[in-house]
XYZ file of N, CA and C in Angstrom:
240
model
N 117.394 123.760 120.505
C 117.562 122.328 120.640
C 118.842 122.060 121.422
N 118.697 121.221 122.427
C 119.849 120.784 123.206
C 120.468 119.584 122.505
N 121.773 119.619 122.283
C 122.471 118.511 121.635
C 123.454 117.918 122.641
N 123.310 116.613 122.875
C 124.182 115.918 123.822
C 124.833 114.726 123.139
N 126.039 114.424 123.537
C 126.708 113.211 123.062
C 126.611 112.163 124.158
N 126.254 110.951 123.788
C 126.140 109.843 124.721
C 126.768 108.626 124.093
N 127.335 107.765 124.900
C 127.894 106.501 124.443
C 126.954 105.373 124.845
N 127.173 104.208 124.263
C 126.380 103.032 124.591
C 126.329 102.836 126.109
N 125.113 102.635 126.622
C 124.927 102.431 128.051
C 124.700 103.706 128.843
N 124.949 104.857 128.245
C 124.745 106.119 128.947
C 123.297 106.585 128.755
N 122.851 107.428 129.697
C 121.454 107.848 129.696
C 121.307 109.356 129.776
N 120.082 109.790 129.521
C 119.658 111.175 129.685
C 118.350 111.110 130.461
N 118.192 111.970 131.469
C 116.970 112.002 132.262
C 116.250 113.315 131.986
N 114.912 113.217 131.782
C 114.079 114.384 131.516
C 113.045 114.489 132.633
N 113.090 115.567 133.377
C 112.151 115.886 134.461
C 111.907 114.730 135.431
N 112.921 114.057 135.846
C 112.834 113.001 136.865
C 111.930 111.832 136.492
N 111.272 111.848 135.323
C 110.310 110.806 134.987
C 110.674 110.005 133.747
N 111.430 110.593 132.873
C 111.727 109.952 131.586
C 113.234 109.744 131.473
N 113.626 108.513 131.168
C 115.045 108.204 130.991
C 115.265 107.607 129.607
N 116.160 108.203 128.864
C 116.562 107.710 127.546
C 117.926 107.073 127.697
N 118.047 105.818 127.274
C 119.313 105.095 127.380
C 119.749 104.649 125.993
N 120.999 104.907 125.661
C 121.555 104.453 124.386
C 121.873 102.970 124.546
N 121.160 102.138 123.760
C 121.351 100.693 123.858
C 122.437 100.184 122.919
N 122.480 100.750 121.702
C 123.519 100.341 120.754
C 123.656 101.383 119.660
N 124.819 101.360 119.040
C 125.101 102.233 117.895
C 125.714 101.349 116.824
N 125.091 101.363 115.633
C 125.575 100.551 114.519
C 125.521 101.409 113.260
N 126.642 102.004 112.900
C 126.672 102.902 111.746
C 125.814 104.123 112.010
N 124.814 104.351 111.139
C 123.913 105.489 111.294
C 122.706 105.178 112.172
N 122.630 103.971 112.695
C 121.465 103.565 113.481
C 121.798 103.548 114.964
N 120.959 104.224 115.734
C 121.110 104.263 117.183
C 119.844 103.666 117.795
N 119.994 102.682 118.670
C 118.844 102.127 119.394
C 118.766 102.823 120.742
N 117.567 103.363 121.017
C 117.340 104.112 122.245
C 116.259 103.404 123.049
N 116.516 103.165 124.319
C 115.508 102.637 125.228
C 114.898 103.798 125.993
N 113.580 103.762 126.182
C 112.886 104.850 126.867
C 112.115 104.277 128.053
N 112.393 104.795 129.233
C 111.633 104.445 130.434
C 110.830 105.680 130.819
N 109.491 105.508 130.879
C 108.624 106.627 131.209
C 107.371 106.098 131.888
N 106.672 106.944 132.642
C 105.411 106.519 133.244
C 104.413 106.100 132.167
N 103.487 105.212 132.523
C 102.526 104.689 131.552
C 101.645 105.777 130.950
N 101.409 106.869 131.672
C 100.537 107.923 131.153
C 101.227 108.809 130.099
N 102.510 108.623 129.886
C 103.247 109.402 128.890
C 103.208 108.662 127.556
N 102.615 109.307 126.547
C 102.580 108.725 125.202
C 103.927 108.919 124.525
N 104.430 107.855 123.886
C 105.701 107.923 123.168
C 105.479 107.385 121.766
N 105.793 108.190 120.753
C 105.608 107.807 119.360
C 106.852 108.156 118.559
N 107.112 107.371 117.498
C 108.076 107.819 116.501
C 107.471 109.054 115.846
N 108.298 109.999 115.442
C 107.782 111.275 114.944
C 106.855 111.103 113.751
N 107.182 110.200 112.815
C 106.330 110.040 111.634
C 104.951 109.511 112.017
N 104.883 108.678 113.047
C 103.593 108.182 113.528
C 102.834 109.319 114.220
N 103.527 110.094 115.035
C 102.921 111.232 115.726
C 102.329 112.231 114.724
N 103.083 112.551 113.678
C 102.594 113.487 112.667
C 101.380 112.929 111.939
N 101.366 111.639 111.675
C 100.220 110.995 111.032
C 98.982 111.070 111.929
N 99.155 110.846 113.212
C 98.046 110.949 114.163
C 97.517 112.377 114.199
N 98.416 113.348 114.236
C 98.002 114.749 114.259
C 97.201 115.110 113.010
N 97.653 114.650 111.854
C 96.951 114.931 110.596
C 95.565 114.290 110.610
N 95.469 113.064 111.078
C 94.172 112.385 111.174
C 93.234 113.132 112.107
N 93.761 113.625 113.213
C 92.943 114.399 114.147
C 92.444 115.688 113.512
N 93.297 116.377 112.765
C 92.877 117.609 112.081
C 91.777 117.317 111.067
N 91.948 116.235 110.315
C 90.947 115.876 109.304
C 89.617 115.502 109.948
N 89.655 114.861 111.100
C 88.408 114.418 111.727
C 87.600 115.573 112.298
N 88.256 116.681 112.641
C 87.513 117.825 113.183
C 87.232 118.888 112.134
N 87.829 118.771 110.975
C 87.585 119.747 109.911
C 86.205 119.505 109.311
N 85.409 120.567 109.162
C 84.085 120.386 108.572
C 84.185 119.974 107.107
N 83.331 119.028 106.726
C 83.278 118.601 105.329
C 82.419 119.597 104.552
N 82.731 119.800 103.288
C 81.976 120.743 102.470
C 80.495 120.367 102.435
N 80.180 119.076 102.353
C 78.775 118.649 102.321
C 78.069 119.019 103.623
N 78.776 118.937 104.764
C 78.190 119.335 106.043
C 77.940 120.833 106.074
N 78.875 121.603 105.540
C 78.708 123.059 105.493
C 77.527 123.438 104.601
N 77.411 122.778 103.454
C 76.298 123.068 102.550
C 74.964 122.739 103.207
N 74.879 121.616 103.914
C 73.646 121.235 104.605
C 73.290 122.260 105.672
N 74.279 122.756 106.408
C 74.036 123.763 107.428
C 73.550 125.061 106.797
N 74.177 125.481 105.718
C 73.772 126.712 105.025
C 72.335 126.575 104.536
N 72.003 125.452 103.938
C 70.636 125.235 103.438
C 69.639 125.231 104.607
N 70.019 124.642 105.701
C 69.139 124.600 106.864
C 68.894 126.000 107.404
N 69.976 126.817 107.485
C 69.841 128.176 107.963
C 68.984 129.014 107.020
N 69.170 128.832 105.726
C 68.348 129.546 104.743
C 66.896 129.162 104.881
N 66.629 127.880 105.129
C 65.259 127.412 105.286
C 64.587 127.998 106.504
N 65.339 128.115 107.621
C 64.755 128.679 108.840
C 64.537 130.170 108.705
N 65.370 130.874 107.921
C 65.191 132.303 107.689
C 63.988 132.559 106.802
N 63.668 131.646 105.898
C 62.525 131.804 104.989
C 61.226 131.695 105.767
N 61.242 130.990 106.901
C 60.033 130.832 107.711
C 59.774 132.029 108.595
N 60.717 132.945 108.707
C 60.567 134.128 109.585
C 59.978 135.289 108.866
């Protein structure tokens, strides 16, 4: 992990396309402005992790689906 110190109004540039600017610092809270191309998705980490978990759940086979597939395969083997 790269650690940089920045003051209010200072920026960090990532690969010529993304610019992070420190807008304000108030105690433990830092406001960051992000300029990036529209095709770049930007999420707070907790939202990103929630999306990832939802995606994993949506592609994971449900036990009822697995049971139906097993029963279907058993049925087709009985016909052979």
